[in-house]
Amino acid sequence: MPPTAEALMRSRYTAYTRDDIGYIASTLAASRRNAFDAVAAKSWATRATWLGLRIVSTARGQESDADGVVSFVATYREGGKTIEHHETSQFRRDDDGAWRFVEGDTRAVVSEPKRGGGAAKVGRNDPCPCGSGRKYKFCCGR
């Protein structure tokens, strides 16, 4: 199993890109296993064309910690739209010391294809497209 919460989160992303839902299920905390919908997870993983992963922040979650938080953005295409899946995930070590996914707070940002050319550029003083309400230069534009 991965040595840190961030490493577990990255391995879960990779599992989604490979449709390895068995691995996703095996990394869940015991309290989450009964509620996990493997069919829906498999459907989502299969429909999506995975484009990348960006770690936004981590708190705790190191080899000596018992819990951790990882915020990330996973970008994918589905149905002709580019979607940024923003999530802050909670991780905890179980009794055997392995990191497990506990829960995630998610938000999706959908980008429609633009007509007449490329995507519009975001100015440094414009609102951040992630929806945080902060200026781009103080948020994702760092």
Coordinates of N, CA and C in Angstrom, one line a residue:
M1 N 0.8 -1.2 0.0 CA 0.0 0.0 0.0 C 0.9 1.3 0.0
P2 N 0.4 2.3 -0.5 CA 1.1 3.6 -0.6 C 1.5 4.1 0.8
P3 N 2.7 4.8 0.9 CA 3.2 5.2 2.2 C 2.6 6.5 2.8
T4 N 1.9 7.3 1.9 CA 1.4 8.5 2.4 C -0.1 8.7 1.8
A5 N -0.8 9.6 2.4 CA -2.2 9.9 1.9 C -2.1 10.4 0.5
E6 N -1.2 11.2 0.2 CA -1.1 11.8 -1.2 C -0.8 10.6 -2.2
A7 N 0.1 9.7 -1.8 CA 0.4 8.6 -2.7 C -0.8 7.7 -2.9
L8 N -1.6 7.5 -1.9 CA -2.8 6.7 -2.0 C -3.8 7.4 -3.0
M9 N -3.9 8.8 -2.8 CA -4.8 9.5 -3.7 C -4.4 9.4 -5.1
R10 N -3.1 9.5 -5.4 CA -2.5 9.4 -6.7 C -2.8 8.0 -7.3
S11 N -2.6 7.0 -6.5 CA -2.8 5.6 -6.9 C -4.3 5.4 -7.2
R12 N -5.2 6.0 -6.5 CA -6.6 5.9 -6.8 C -7.0 6.6 -8.1
Y13 N -6.4 7.7 -8.4 CA -6.6 8.4 -9.7 C -6.1 7.4 -10.8
T14 N -4.9 6.9 -10.6 CA -4.4 6.0 -11.7 C -5.4 4.8 -11.8
A15 N -5.9 4.3 -10.8 CA -6.9 3.1 -10.9 C -8.1 3.5 -11.7
Y16 N -8.6 4.8 -11.4 CA -9.7 5.2 -12.2 C -9.4 5.3 -13.7
T17 N -8.2 5.8 -14.0 CA -7.8 5.9 -15.4 C -7.6 4.5 -16.1
R18 N -7.5 3.5 -15.3 CA -7.3 2.1 -15.8 C -8.5 1.2 -15.6
D19 N -9.6 1.8 -15.1 CA -10.9 1.1 -14.8 C -10.7 0.0 -13.8
D20 N -9.7 0.2 -12.8 CA -9.4 -0.8 -11.8 C -10.3 -0.5 -10.6
I21 N -11.6 -0.8 -10.7 CA -12.5 -0.4 -9.6 C -12.3 -1.4 -8.4
G22 N -11.7 -2.6 -8.6 CA -11.4 -3.4 -7.5 C -10.4 -2.8 -6.6
Y23 N -9.4 -2.1 -7.1 CA -8.4 -1.4 -6.3 C -9.1 -0.2 -5.6
I24 N -9.9 0.5 -6.3 CA -10.7 1.6 -5.6 C -11.4 1.1 -4.4
A25 N -12.1 0.0 -4.5 CA -12.9 -0.6 -3.4 C -12.0 -1.0 -2.3
S26 N -10.8 -1.6 -2.6 CA -9.9 -2.1 -1.6 C -9.2 -0.9 -0.8
T27 N -9.3 0.3 -1.3 CA -8.7 1.4 -0.6 C -9.6 2.2 0.3
L28 N -10.9 1.8 0.3 CA -11.9 2.5 1.1 C -11.8 2.1 2.6
A29 N -12.1 3.1 3.4 CA -12.2 2.8 4.9 C -13.4 1.8 5.1
A30 N -13.3 1.0 6.1 CA -14.4 0.0 6.3 C -15.8 0.7 6.4
S31 N -15.8 1.9 7.0 CA -17.1 2.6 7.1 C -17.7 3.0 5.8
R32 N -16.9 3.0 4.7 CA -17.4 3.4 3.4 C -17.7 2.2 2.4
R33 N -17.3 1.1 2.7 CA -17.4 -0.1 1.8 C -18.8 -0.4 1.4
N34 N -19.7 -0.4 2.4 CA -21.1 -0.8 2.1 C -21.8 0.2 1.2
A35 N -21.5 1.4 1.2 CA -22.1 2.5 0.4 C -21.5 2.6 -0.9
F36 N -20.4 2.0 -1.2 CA -19.7 2.2 -2.5 C -20.4 1.5 -3.6
D37 N -20.7 2.2 -4.7 CA -21.4 1.7 -5.9 C -20.4 1.4 -6.9
A38 N -19.9 0.2 -7.0 CA -18.9 -0.2 -7.9 C -19.3 -0.1 -9.4
V39 N -20.6 -0.3 -9.6 CA -21.1 -0.2 -11.0 C -21.1 1.2 -11.5
A40 N -21.5 2.2 -10.6 CA -21.5 3.6 -11.0 C -20.0 4.1 -11.2
A41 N -19.1 3.6 -10.3 CA -17.7 4.0 -10.4 C -17.1 3.5 -11.7
K42 N -17.4 2.3 -12.0 CA -16.9 1.7 -13.3 C -17.5 2.4 -14.5
S43 N -18.7 2.8 -14.5 CA -19.3 3.5 -15.6 C -18.7 4.9 -15.8
W44 N -18.4 5.6 -14.7 CA -17.8 6.9 -14.7 C -16.4 6.8 -15.3
A45 N -15.6 5.8 -14.7 CA -14.2 5.6 -15.1 C -14.1 5.3 -16.6
T46 N -15.1 4.5 -17.1 CA -15.1 4.1 -18.5 C -15.5 5.2 -19.4
R47 N -16.5 6.0 -19.0 CA -16.9 7.1 -19.9 C -15.9 8.2 -20.0
A48 N -15.2 8.4 -19.0 CA -14.2 9.6 -18.9 C -13.0 9.3 -19.7
T49 N -12.5 10.3 -20.4 CA -11.1 10.3 -20.9 C -10.3 11.2 -20.0
W50 N -9.4 10.5 -19.2 CA -8.7 11.2 -18.2 C -7.5 12.0 -18.8
L51 N -7.5 13.3 -18.3 CA -6.5 14.2 -18.9 C -5.4 14.6 -18.0
G52 N -5.6 14.5 -16.7 CA -4.5 14.8 -15.7 C -5.0 15.0 -14.3
L53 N -4.0 15.1 -13.4 CA -4.2 15.3 -12.0 C -3.3 16.4 -11.5
R54 N -3.8 17.3 -10.7 CA -3.0 18.3 -10.1 C -3.3 18.4 -8.6
I55 N -2.3 18.2 -7.8 CA -2.4 18.3 -6.3 C -2.4 19.8 -6.0
V56 N -3.5 20.2 -5.3 CA -3.6 21.6 -4.8 C -3.0 21.8 -3.5
S57 N -3.2 20.9 -2.5 CA -2.6 21.0 -1.2 C -2.7 19.7 -0.5
T58 N -1.8 19.6 0.5 CA -1.9 18.4 1.4 C -1.8 18.9 2.8
A59 N -2.4 18.2 3.8 CA -2.2 18.5 5.2 C -2.1 17.2 5.9
R60 N -1.0 17.1 6.7 CA -0.7 15.8 7.4 C -0.6 14.7 6.3
G61 N -0.9 13.5 6.7 CA -0.9 12.4 5.7 C 0.5 11.8 5.4
Q62 N 1.5 12.2 6.2 CA 2.8 11.6 6.0 C 3.0 10.3 6.6
E63 N 4.1 9.6 6.5 CA 4.3 8.3 7.0 C 4.1 8.2 8.5
S64 N 4.3 9.3 9.2 CA 4.2 9.2 10.7 C 2.8 9.7 11.2
D65 N 1.9 10.1 10.3 CA 0.6 10.6 10.6 C -0.4 9.5 10.7
A66 N -1.5 9.8 11.4 CA -2.7 8.9 11.4 C -3.8 9.3 10.5
D67 N -3.8 10.5 10.1 CA -4.8 11.0 9.1 C -4.2 12.1 8.2
G68 N -4.9 12.4 7.2 CA -4.4 13.4 6.2 C -5.5 13.9 5.3
V69 N -5.3 15.0 4.7 CA -6.2 15.7 3.8 C -5.4 16.0 2.5
V70 N -6.0 15.7 1.4 CA -5.4 16.0 0.1 C -6.5 16.7 -0.8
S71 N -6.1 17.9 -1.3 CA -7.0 18.6 -2.2 C -6.4 18.5 -3.6
F72 N -7.2 18.2 -4.6 CA -6.7 18.0 -5.9 C -7.8 18.3 -7.0
V73 N -7.3 18.4 -8.2 CA -8.2 18.6 -9.4 C -7.8 17.5 -10.4
A74 N -8.8 16.7 -10.7 CA -8.7 15.7 -11.8 C -9.4 16.2 -13.0
T75 N -8.8 16.3 -14.1 CA -9.4 16.8 -15.3 C -9.7 15.6 -16.3
Y76 N -10.9 15.7 -16.8 CA -11.3 14.6 -17.8 C -12.3 15.2 -18.8
R77 N -12.5 14.4 -19.9 CA -13.4 14.8 -20.9 C -14.5 13.7 -20.9
E78 N -15.8 14.2 -21.0 CA -16.9 13.3 -21.0 C -18.0 14.0 -21.8
G79 N -18.6 13.4 -22.8 CA -19.6 13.9 -23.6 C -19.3 15.2 -24.3
G80 N -18.0 15.3 -24.8 CA -17.6 16.5 -25.5 C -17.3 17.7 -24.6
K81 N -17.3 17.5 -23.3 CA -17.0 18.6 -22.3 C -15.8 18.3 -21.5
T82 N -15.0 19.3 -21.2 CA -13.9 19.1 -20.3 C -14.4 19.5 -18.9
I83 N -14.1 18.6 -18.0 CA -14.6 18.7 -16.6 C -13.4 18.7 -15.6
E84 N -13.4 19.6 -14.7 CA -12.4 19.7 -13.6 C -13.1 19.2 -12.4
H85 N -12.7 18.1 -11.9 CA -13.3 17.5 -10.7 C -12.4 17.9 -9.5
H86 N -12.9 18.9 -8.7 CA -12.2 19.5 -7.6 C -12.7 18.6 -6.4
E87 N -11.7 18.2 -5.6 CA -12.1 17.4 -4.4 C -11.1 17.6 -3.3
T88 N -11.6 17.6 -2.1 CA -10.8 17.6 -0.9 C -11.1 16.3 -0.2
S89 N -10.1 15.4 -0.1 CA -10.3 14.0 0.4 C -9.7 13.9 1.8
Q90 N -10.4 13.1 2.6 CA -10.0 12.8 3.9 C -9.4 11.3 3.9
F91 N -8.3 11.1 4.5 CA -7.7 9.8 4.5 C -7.3 9.5 6.0
R92 N -7.3 8.2 6.3 CA -7.0 7.7 7.7 C -6.3 6.4 7.6
R93 N -5.4 6.1 8.5 CA -4.8 4.8 8.6 C -5.7 3.9 9.3
D94 N -5.8 2.6 8.8 CA -6.6 1.6 9.5 C -5.8 0.9 10.5
D95 N -6.3 -0.2 11.1 CA -5.6 -0.9 12.2 C -4.3 -1.5 11.8
D96 N -4.2 -1.9 10.5 CA -3.0 -2.5 10.0 C -2.0 -1.5 9.5
G97 N -2.3 -0.2 9.6 CA -1.4 0.8 9.2 C -1.5 1.3 7.8
A98 N -2.4 0.7 7.0 CA -2.6 1.1 5.6 C -3.5 2.3 5.5
W99 N -3.2 3.2 4.6 CA -4.0 4.4 4.3 C -5.3 4.0 3.7
R100 N -6.4 4.6 4.1 CA -7.7 4.4 3.5 C -8.4 5.7 3.2
F101 N -9.2 5.7 2.1 CA -10.0 6.8 1.8 C -11.2 6.8 2.7
V102 N -11.5 8.0 3.3 CA -12.7 8.1 4.2 C -13.8 8.8 3.5
E103 N -13.6 10.0 3.0 CA -14.6 10.7 2.3 C -14.0 11.9 1.5
G104 N -14.8 12.4 0.6 CA -14.4 13.5 -0.2 C -15.4 14.5 -0.4
D105 N -15.1 15.8 -0.4 CA -15.9 16.9 -0.7 C -15.7 17.3 -2.1
T106 N -16.6 17.2 -3.0 CA -16.4 17.4 -4.4 C -17.1 18.6 -5.0
R107 N -16.6 19.1 -6.1 CA -17.2 20.1 -6.9 C -16.7 19.9 -8.4
A108 N -17.6 20.0 -9.3 CA -17.1 19.9 -10.7 C -17.3 21.2 -11.5
V109 N -16.3 21.6 -12.3 CA -16.4 22.8 -13.1 C -16.3 22.3 -14.6
V110 N -17.4 22.6 -15.3 CA -17.5 22.1 -16.7 C -17.1 23.3 -17.6
S111 N -16.3 22.9 -18.6 CA -15.9 23.9 -19.6 C -16.5 23.5 -21.0
E112 N -17.4 24.3 -21.5 CA -18.0 24.1 -22.8 C -17.0 24.4 -23.9
P113 N -17.0 23.7 -25.0 CA -16.1 24.1 -26.1 C -16.5 25.5 -26.6
K114 N -15.5 26.3 -26.9 CA -15.8 27.7 -27.4 C -15.9 27.6 -28.9
R115 N -16.8 28.5 -29.4 CA -17.0 28.6 -30.9 C -16.0 29.7 -31.3
G116 N -15.5 29.5 -32.5 CA -14.7 30.5 -33.2 C -13.3 30.6 -32.7
G117 N -12.7 29.5 -32.2 CA -11.3 29.6 -31.9 C -11.0 29.0 -30.5
G118 N -9.8 29.4 -30.0 CA -9.3 28.8 -28.8 C -10.0 29.3 -27.6
A119 N -9.7 28.8 -26.5 CA -10.3 29.2 -25.2 C -9.8 30.6 -24.8
A120 N -10.7 31.3 -24.1 CA -10.4 32.6 -23.7 C -9.4 32.6 -22.6
K121 N -8.5 33.5 -22.5 CA -7.4 33.5 -21.5 C -8.0 34.2 -20.3
V122 N -7.5 33.8 -19.1 CA -7.9 34.4 -17.9 C -6.8 35.4 -17.5
G123 N -7.3 36.6 -17.2 CA -6.4 37.7 -16.8 C -6.0 37.5 -15.3
R124 N -4.8 38.0 -14.9 CA -4.4 37.9 -13.6 C -5.4 38.5 -12.6
N125 N -6.1 39.5 -12.9 CA -7.0 40.2 -12.0 C -8.4 39.7 -12.2
D126 N -8.7 38.8 -13.1 CA -10.0 38.2 -13.3 C -10.3 37.3 -12.1
P127 N -11.6 37.0 -11.9 CA -12.0 36.0 -11.0 C -11.5 34.6 -11.4
C128 N -11.0 33.8 -10.5 CA -10.4 32.5 -10.8 C -11.5 31.6 -11.4
P129 N -11.2 30.9 -12.5 CA -12.2 30.0 -13.1 C -12.6 28.8 -12.2
C130 N -11.8 28.5 -11.1 CA -12.2 27.4 -10.3 C -13.4 27.6 -9.4
G131 N -13.8 28.9 -9.4 CA -15.1 29.2 -8.6 C -14.8 29.6 -7.2
S132 N -13.6 29.8 -6.8 CA -13.3 30.2 -5.4 C -13.7 31.6 -5.0
G133 N -13.9 32.5 -6.0 CA -14.2 33.8 -5.7 C -13.0 34.7 -5.6
R134 N -11.8 34.1 -5.6 CA -10.6 34.9 -5.4 C -10.1 35.3 -6.8
K135 N -9.2 36.3 -6.8 CA -8.5 36.7 -8.1 C -7.7 35.5 -8.5
Y136 N -7.6 35.3 -9.8 CA -6.8 34.3 -10.5 C -5.4 34.3 -10.0
K137 N -4.8 35.5 -9.9 CA -3.3 35.6 -9.5 C -3.1 35.1 -8.0
F138 N -4.1 35.1 -7.2 CA -4.0 34.7 -5.8 C -4.5 33.2 -5.6
C139 N -5.0 32.6 -6.7 CA -5.6 31.3 -6.5 C -4.8 30.3 -7.4
C140 N -5.4 29.9 -8.5 CA -4.8 28.9 -9.4 C -3.7 29.5 -10.3
G141 N -3.6 30.8 -10.4 CA -2.6 31.4 -11.2 C -1.3 31.6 -10.6
R142 N -1.0 31.0 -9.5 CA 0.3 31.1 -8.8 C 1.3 30.3 -9.5

